[in-house]
XYZ file of C-alpha atoms in Angstrom:
415
model
C -27.676 13.565 15.662
C -24.938 15.675 15.693
C -24.285 17.891 12.453
C -20.752 18.223 11.704
C -21.267 21.181 9.948
C -22.427 23.144 12.788
C -18.987 22.189 14.210
C -16.616 23.327 11.489
C -15.319 26.413 13.527
C -13.726 24.321 15.803
C -9.852 24.584 16.170
C -7.501 21.906 15.771
C -7.125 21.407 19.684
C -10.824 21.382 20.060
C -11.241 18.792 17.555
C -7.966 16.993 19.268
C -9.672 16.658 22.512
C -12.905 15.431 21.200
C -10.923 12.858 19.500
C -9.197 11.421 22.522
C -12.799 11.415 24.341
C -14.538 9.318 21.666
C -12.044 7.513 19.111
C -9.918 4.340 20.547
C -6.468 5.233 21.183
C -4.853 2.729 18.774
C -3.119 5.333 16.576
C -2.224 7.837 19.413
C -3.290 11.271 18.823
C -3.852 13.171 15.738
C -1.120 14.966 14.472
C -3.310 17.328 12.798
C -7.092 17.304 12.232
C -7.768 17.954 8.321
C -10.968 19.256 7.073
C -10.428 19.574 3.428
C -8.192 18.808 0.347
C -7.575 19.805 -3.039
C -5.161 18.449 -5.421
C -1.712 17.585 -3.539
C -2.631 19.771 -0.702
C -4.659 19.421 2.371
C -5.783 21.936 5.243
C -6.000 21.279 8.689
C -8.967 22.743 10.982
C -6.949 26.197 11.925
C -6.729 26.836 7.946
C -2.970 25.943 7.687
C -2.140 24.339 4.218
C 0.394 21.204 3.549
C 1.552 19.648 0.819
C 0.773 15.954 1.122
C 3.761 13.732 0.516
C 2.019 11.003 1.968
C -1.354 10.592 0.482
C -2.992 8.665 3.145
C -0.253 5.952 3.059
C -0.187 5.645 -0.609
C -3.798 5.843 -1.133
C -5.067 8.964 -2.610
C -3.603 8.218 -6.053
C -5.426 11.105 -7.648
C -4.851 13.555 -4.738
C -7.898 15.006 -3.089
C -11.275 16.192 -4.482
C -10.389 15.171 -7.809
C -13.535 16.179 -10.091
C -13.429 13.052 -12.044
C -13.559 10.576 -9.034
C -16.049 12.483 -6.989
C -18.310 12.474 -10.237
C -17.900 9.058 -10.605
C -18.946 8.126 -6.990
C -21.580 10.626 -6.607
C -23.018 9.287 -9.806
C -22.941 5.556 -8.655
C -24.142 6.417 -5.312
C -27.092 8.159 -7.073
C -27.893 5.307 -9.198
C -27.099 2.111 -7.381
C -25.386 2.199 -4.022
C -25.002 -1.241 -2.514
C -26.306 -4.798 -3.060
C -25.621 -8.128 -1.614
C -23.212 -10.428 -3.432
C -26.330 -12.650 -4.253
C -26.243 -9.987 -7.456
C -23.879 -8.460 -9.743
C -23.265 -5.042 -10.739
C -21.990 -3.557 -13.803
C -19.096 -1.556 -12.261
C -18.051 -4.605 -10.307
C -17.836 -6.817 -13.200
C -16.274 -4.405 -15.433
C -13.759 -3.396 -12.651
C -12.924 -7.220 -12.560
C -12.570 -7.353 -16.486
C -10.327 -4.114 -16.137
C -8.011 -5.629 -13.422
C -7.394 -8.974 -15.602
C -6.493 -6.923 -18.314
C -3.973 -4.598 -16.767
C -2.412 -7.841 -14.690
C -2.044 -9.525 -18.302
C -3.775 -12.363 -16.746
C -4.372 -15.586 -18.651
C -7.846 -17.116 -19.551
C -9.667 -18.859 -16.405
C -8.439 -15.846 -14.369
C -10.786 -14.220 -11.650
C -11.106 -11.375 -9.095
C -12.120 -11.596 -5.523
C -13.095 -8.037 -4.108
C -12.351 -7.026 -0.577
C -12.624 -3.712 1.218
C -8.971 -3.352 2.126
C -5.380 -4.442 2.079
C -5.550 -6.854 4.849
C -8.718 -8.683 3.813
C -7.217 -9.278 0.370
C -4.071 -10.704 1.803
C -6.227 -12.829 4.358
C -8.137 -14.185 1.214
C -4.701 -14.841 -0.415
C -3.770 -16.900 2.907
C -6.724 -18.976 2.565
C -6.303 -19.840 -1.055
C -2.739 -20.775 -0.001
C -4.220 -22.892 2.535
C -6.574 -24.613 -0.035
C -3.497 -26.137 -1.685
C -3.338 -28.752 1.083
C 0.520 -28.007 1.792
C 1.067 -26.748 5.441
C 4.144 -24.412 5.136
C 3.342 -20.779 4.165
C 6.241 -18.539 3.498
C 6.950 -14.659 3.995
C 9.709 -12.302 4.449
C 11.381 -10.498 7.350
C 10.372 -6.894 7.167
C 7.038 -7.644 5.352
C 3.754 -6.082 6.381
C 0.750 -7.676 5.204
C -2.049 -6.167 7.416
C -3.585 -6.909 10.734
C -6.475 -9.343 10.599
C -5.230 -12.427 12.278
C -4.251 -14.301 8.980
C -2.811 -11.183 7.666
C -0.891 -10.762 10.806
C 0.484 -14.118 10.726
C 2.338 -13.545 7.813
C 3.877 -9.781 8.971
C 7.079 -10.361 10.761
C 7.084 -7.543 12.986
C 6.878 -9.092 16.595
C 5.294 -5.887 17.993
C 2.446 -6.271 15.808
C 2.176 -10.159 16.193
C 2.936 -10.917 19.855
C 0.173 -9.380 21.638
C -2.397 -11.691 19.459
C -0.516 -14.939 19.603
C -1.271 -17.843 19.255
C -1.771 -16.883 15.303
C -2.825 -19.307 12.502
C 0.327 -21.475 12.345
C 2.474 -22.843 9.846
C 4.023 -19.700 8.833
C 7.890 -19.357 8.243
C 9.503 -15.901 8.004
C 12.650 -16.042 6.044
C 15.616 -13.659 6.134
C 14.857 -10.537 3.395
C 16.323 -10.819 0.265
C 18.108 -14.206 1.256
C 18.263 -16.173 -1.846
C 20.280 -19.358 0.176
C 17.391 -19.246 2.887
C 14.669 -19.082 -0.160
C 16.528 -22.340 -1.627
C 16.745 -24.172 1.652
C 13.105 -23.435 2.410
C 11.897 -25.497 -0.740
C 14.698 -28.326 -0.278
C 13.903 -32.026 0.056
C 15.277 -31.743 3.440
C 13.218 -29.167 4.522
C 10.121 -30.417 2.949
C 10.852 -33.813 4.734
C 11.289 -32.273 7.934
C 8.907 -29.551 7.984
C 6.324 -30.376 5.277
C 5.340 -28.712 1.764
C 5.112 -25.516 0.859
C 1.875 -23.898 -0.073
C 2.734 -20.735 -0.878
C 5.354 -17.665 -0.818
C 3.938 -14.261 0.186
C 6.404 -11.393 -0.577
C 6.122 -7.323 -1.369
C 8.133 -6.490 -4.353
C 8.932 -3.267 -2.311
C 8.404 -3.688 1.439
C 6.783 -0.235 2.101
C 6.616 -0.315 5.857
C 10.060 -1.822 6.260
C 11.520 1.325 4.933
C 10.675 1.022 1.181
C 13.030 -1.974 0.490
C 13.253 -3.371 -2.986
C 14.067 -7.060 -3.353
C 17.510 -7.894 -4.789
C 17.236 -8.246 -8.685
C 16.455 -12.089 -9.439
C 15.111 -13.015 -6.315
C 11.468 -12.953 -7.339
C 12.550 -14.932 -10.683
C 13.999 -17.586 -8.145
C 10.761 -17.619 -6.235
C 8.836 -18.006 -9.571
C 10.935 -21.120 -10.307
C 10.828 -22.437 -6.961
C 7.493 -21.950 -6.097
C 6.444 -23.504 -9.581
C 8.583 -26.694 -9.150
C 6.867 -27.395 -5.729
C 3.356 -26.718 -6.908
C 2.972 -23.719 -4.883
C 1.618 -20.109 -5.080
C 3.472 -17.162 -5.719
C 1.662 -14.358 -4.041
C 2.525 -10.705 -4.590
C 1.142 -8.244 -1.972
C 0.890 -5.125 -4.153
C -1.129 -3.352 -1.752
C 1.084 -0.532 -1.503
C 3.027 -0.841 -4.719
C 0.111 -1.525 -7.021
C -1.958 0.926 -9.300
C 0.863 3.076 -10.628
C 2.941 3.718 -7.478
C 5.885 2.709 -9.134
C 5.454 3.758 -12.424
C 4.076 0.702 -13.592
C 0.571 -0.612 -13.047
C 1.854 -3.189 -10.876
C 5.690 -2.963 -9.462
C 6.384 -6.583 -10.634
C 5.630 -5.489 -14.142
C 8.840 -3.231 -13.925
C 11.350 -5.624 -15.530
C 14.295 -4.651 -12.894
C 11.982 -5.520 -10.009
C 9.787 -8.505 -11.426
C 12.186 -10.085 -14.011
C 9.222 -10.807 -16.053
C 7.800 -12.883 -13.643
C 3.797 -13.965 -13.752
C 2.591 -14.640 -10.423
C -0.442 -16.689 -9.193
C -1.759 -14.412 -6.875
C -1.572 -10.464 -6.819
C -3.181 -8.483 -3.919
C -4.217 -5.029 -4.204
C -5.705 -1.757 -2.367
C -4.706 1.366 -1.269
C -4.457 3.417 -4.330
C -7.018 1.368 -5.885
C -10.172 3.484 -5.160
C -8.164 6.758 -5.017
C -9.181 7.112 -1.520
C -12.484 5.034 -1.338
C -12.118 1.833 0.281
C -11.646 -1.212 -2.131
C -9.138 -4.125 -2.348
C -9.029 -7.053 -4.704
C -7.344 -10.534 -5.158
C -6.314 -11.130 -8.859
C -5.760 -14.833 -9.373
C -3.718 -15.917 -12.278
C -5.225 -18.881 -14.253
C -7.747 -21.508 -13.691
C -6.143 -23.027 -10.798
C -5.601 -20.189 -8.585
C -9.008 -18.750 -9.316
C -10.753 -21.842 -8.393
C -9.032 -22.451 -4.908
C -11.685 -20.774 -2.896
C -15.169 -22.184 -4.021
C -18.450 -21.388 -3.193
C -19.228 -20.837 0.666
C -15.608 -20.714 1.419
C -14.853 -17.258 1.510
C -17.120 -13.893 1.419
C -17.833 -10.210 2.200
C -20.639 -7.849 2.553
C -19.003 -4.816 1.012
C -16.575 -6.248 -1.571
C -17.514 -5.395 -4.996
C -19.523 -2.599 -3.706
C -20.780 -0.731 -7.020
C -19.562 2.627 -5.240
C -16.131 1.516 -4.594
C -15.937 -0.275 -8.044
C -16.966 2.703 -9.743
C -14.549 4.789 -7.655
C -11.712 2.249 -8.753
C -12.675 2.305 -12.603
C -12.447 5.945 -12.317
C -9.140 6.236 -10.494
C -7.629 3.859 -13.260
C -9.222 5.731 -16.058
C -7.724 9.104 -14.949
C -4.304 7.217 -14.417
C -4.659 5.961 -18.193
C -6.104 8.973 -19.750
C -3.380 11.764 -17.814
C -0.555 9.301 -18.785
C 0.339 9.198 -14.926
C 2.578 6.019 -15.329
C 5.011 8.147 -17.084
C 4.687 11.078 -15.174
C 4.932 9.084 -11.843
C 8.463 8.063 -13.092
C 9.481 11.413 -14.357
C 8.528 13.431 -11.018
C 9.683 10.467 -8.893
C 13.221 10.920 -10.505
C 12.889 14.969 -9.871
C 12.226 14.414 -6.293
C 14.926 12.003 -5.802
C 17.588 13.659 -7.658
C 16.647 17.198 -6.025
C 16.800 15.600 -2.551
C 19.865 13.974 -3.303
C 21.365 17.327 -4.659
C 20.355 19.381 -1.808
C 23.614 18.932 0.064
C 22.196 18.222 3.583
C 24.645 16.054 5.508
C 21.584 14.731 7.466
C 20.428 13.173 4.283
C 22.521 10.302 3.032
C 20.291 8.885 0.086
C 16.944 8.207 -1.513
C 15.919 4.809 -2.393
C 12.469 3.415 -3.988
C 10.718 3.744 -7.226
C 8.477 5.963 -8.937
C 6.724 7.969 -5.940
C 7.381 5.658 -3.567
C 10.594 6.582 -1.834
C 12.355 6.668 1.465
C 14.553 9.487 2.329
C 17.736 7.739 4.391
C 19.078 10.090 7.151
C 22.312 9.730 8.697
C 20.897 9.462 12.106
C 17.775 7.971 13.658
C 15.955 11.248 13.738
C 13.061 10.648 11.153
C 10.385 11.355 13.878
C 11.929 14.632 14.403
C 12.274 15.409 10.736
C 8.523 14.452 10.167
C 7.636 16.693 12.905
C 9.668 19.348 11.411
C 8.245 19.108 8.083
C 4.508 19.076 9.430
C 5.421 22.527 10.922
C 7.053 23.564 7.663
C 3.755 22.467 5.702
C 4.669 18.933 4.437
C 2.970 15.514 5.367
C 5.720 12.898 5.304
C 6.201 9.709 7.376
C 8.645 8.445 9.726
C 8.660 4.669 8.442
C 11.707 3.810 10.430
C 13.953 5.279 12.920
C 16.427 6.539 10.413
C 14.133 6.834 7.174
C 11.466 9.193 5.991
C 8.713 7.658 3.735
C 7.254 9.949 0.606
C 4.296 8.425 -1.208
C 2.613 11.550 -2.515
C -0.261 11.724 -4.891
C 0.595 10.448 -8.462
C -0.350 13.838 -9.547
C 2.212 15.756 -7.919
C 3.625 18.534 -10.105
C 7.413 19.098 -10.785
C 7.103 22.423 -8.781
C 5.699 20.537 -5.532
C 8.547 17.832 -5.749
C 10.868 20.792 -5.833
C 9.196 22.556 -2.836
C 9.613 19.299 -0.760
C 13.335 18.812 -2.006
C 13.996 22.163 -0.605
C 12.527 21.408 2.632
C 14.859 18.300 2.948
C 17.891 20.416 1.669
C 17.451 22.722 4.769
C 15.980 20.611 7.497
C 18.150 20.281 10.703
C 17.824 18.421 13.885
C 20.159 18.984 16.810
C 22.761 16.301 17.322
C 23.104 15.667 21.146
C 26.827 14.464 20.614
C 27.945 17.717 19.120
């Protein structure tokens, strides 16, 4: 057996070469090989430090090596590491109760645990199927994962086409188009194409460049789905667990308009870096759509994953990180906008899920320049850079990031 501790002196180049020989090439070569983290910083194999403004794509809510999270995971693993779902555990049950409390879910609500966001959306897709209605609505620009059901809900052709045929019955509506939404539920559409079993939407589309649904859209969606007896499924895999300054993005009145969904899917930030996802079903009807034997998972609800999630939620509450996210997110947004760089035309998003809009499609070049300067960001669109840092990002760190954007330049071939 190879002992990784004997290879810690390898350079980033050596690790990258080893990666290319041993890991499937589905992501391209790693931009860096990271060996440790602390707070909002990570270090590569050559000892260079980076301010992590991506947090594993909105995952590391508490940053890296948070002592409370580390202690909770270690303690649970030293007590009871795993059992099958033939048995319950205190951490699993307590996490379910905690999520229902944070969601404000009514009596009869239940939680199903998964390992990831795509699995949570896969379960939600099954719940929609169980309504018996043949049509499932989703939005252009939406990203819901890469398993076959979740991929069917995902709109991007490049992700879908290599694996078609996908599960049928999914219709993608134009993003934010209320007329198209009304038409999809109209008597004519139902007569022609069948009843709608559910609508699956993200309150803020992360992978599409941090795009927020227009005001009133979710309220309209709630009314139409309720009238049709269809499920309103909110994919909060990226936006949940404090990312936007609320436990869940739809709880922001400006985003959700007070809607109560039927299903919410969670993952990413829930475990603070430990893989865990969840499906929150609101009320007895949604919570009983999947009966015994109709869905399952080996690791979902794993006691260590549940302990990680409970610790993450506890720290967010104890350290008042929801308010902190709003404050630091606004500081970061305003500082970038005030930087005066003509390459930066604006900042959108909520809390600490932001996109820096660029004047030209040079996001990849900006992300590369950021990495060289010691900042981890993500080119989420050709002309937009996504920022999803740990929720513990400090004001000084936010201002450091803003100074990078104020000074970054990319050659313009037309000048």
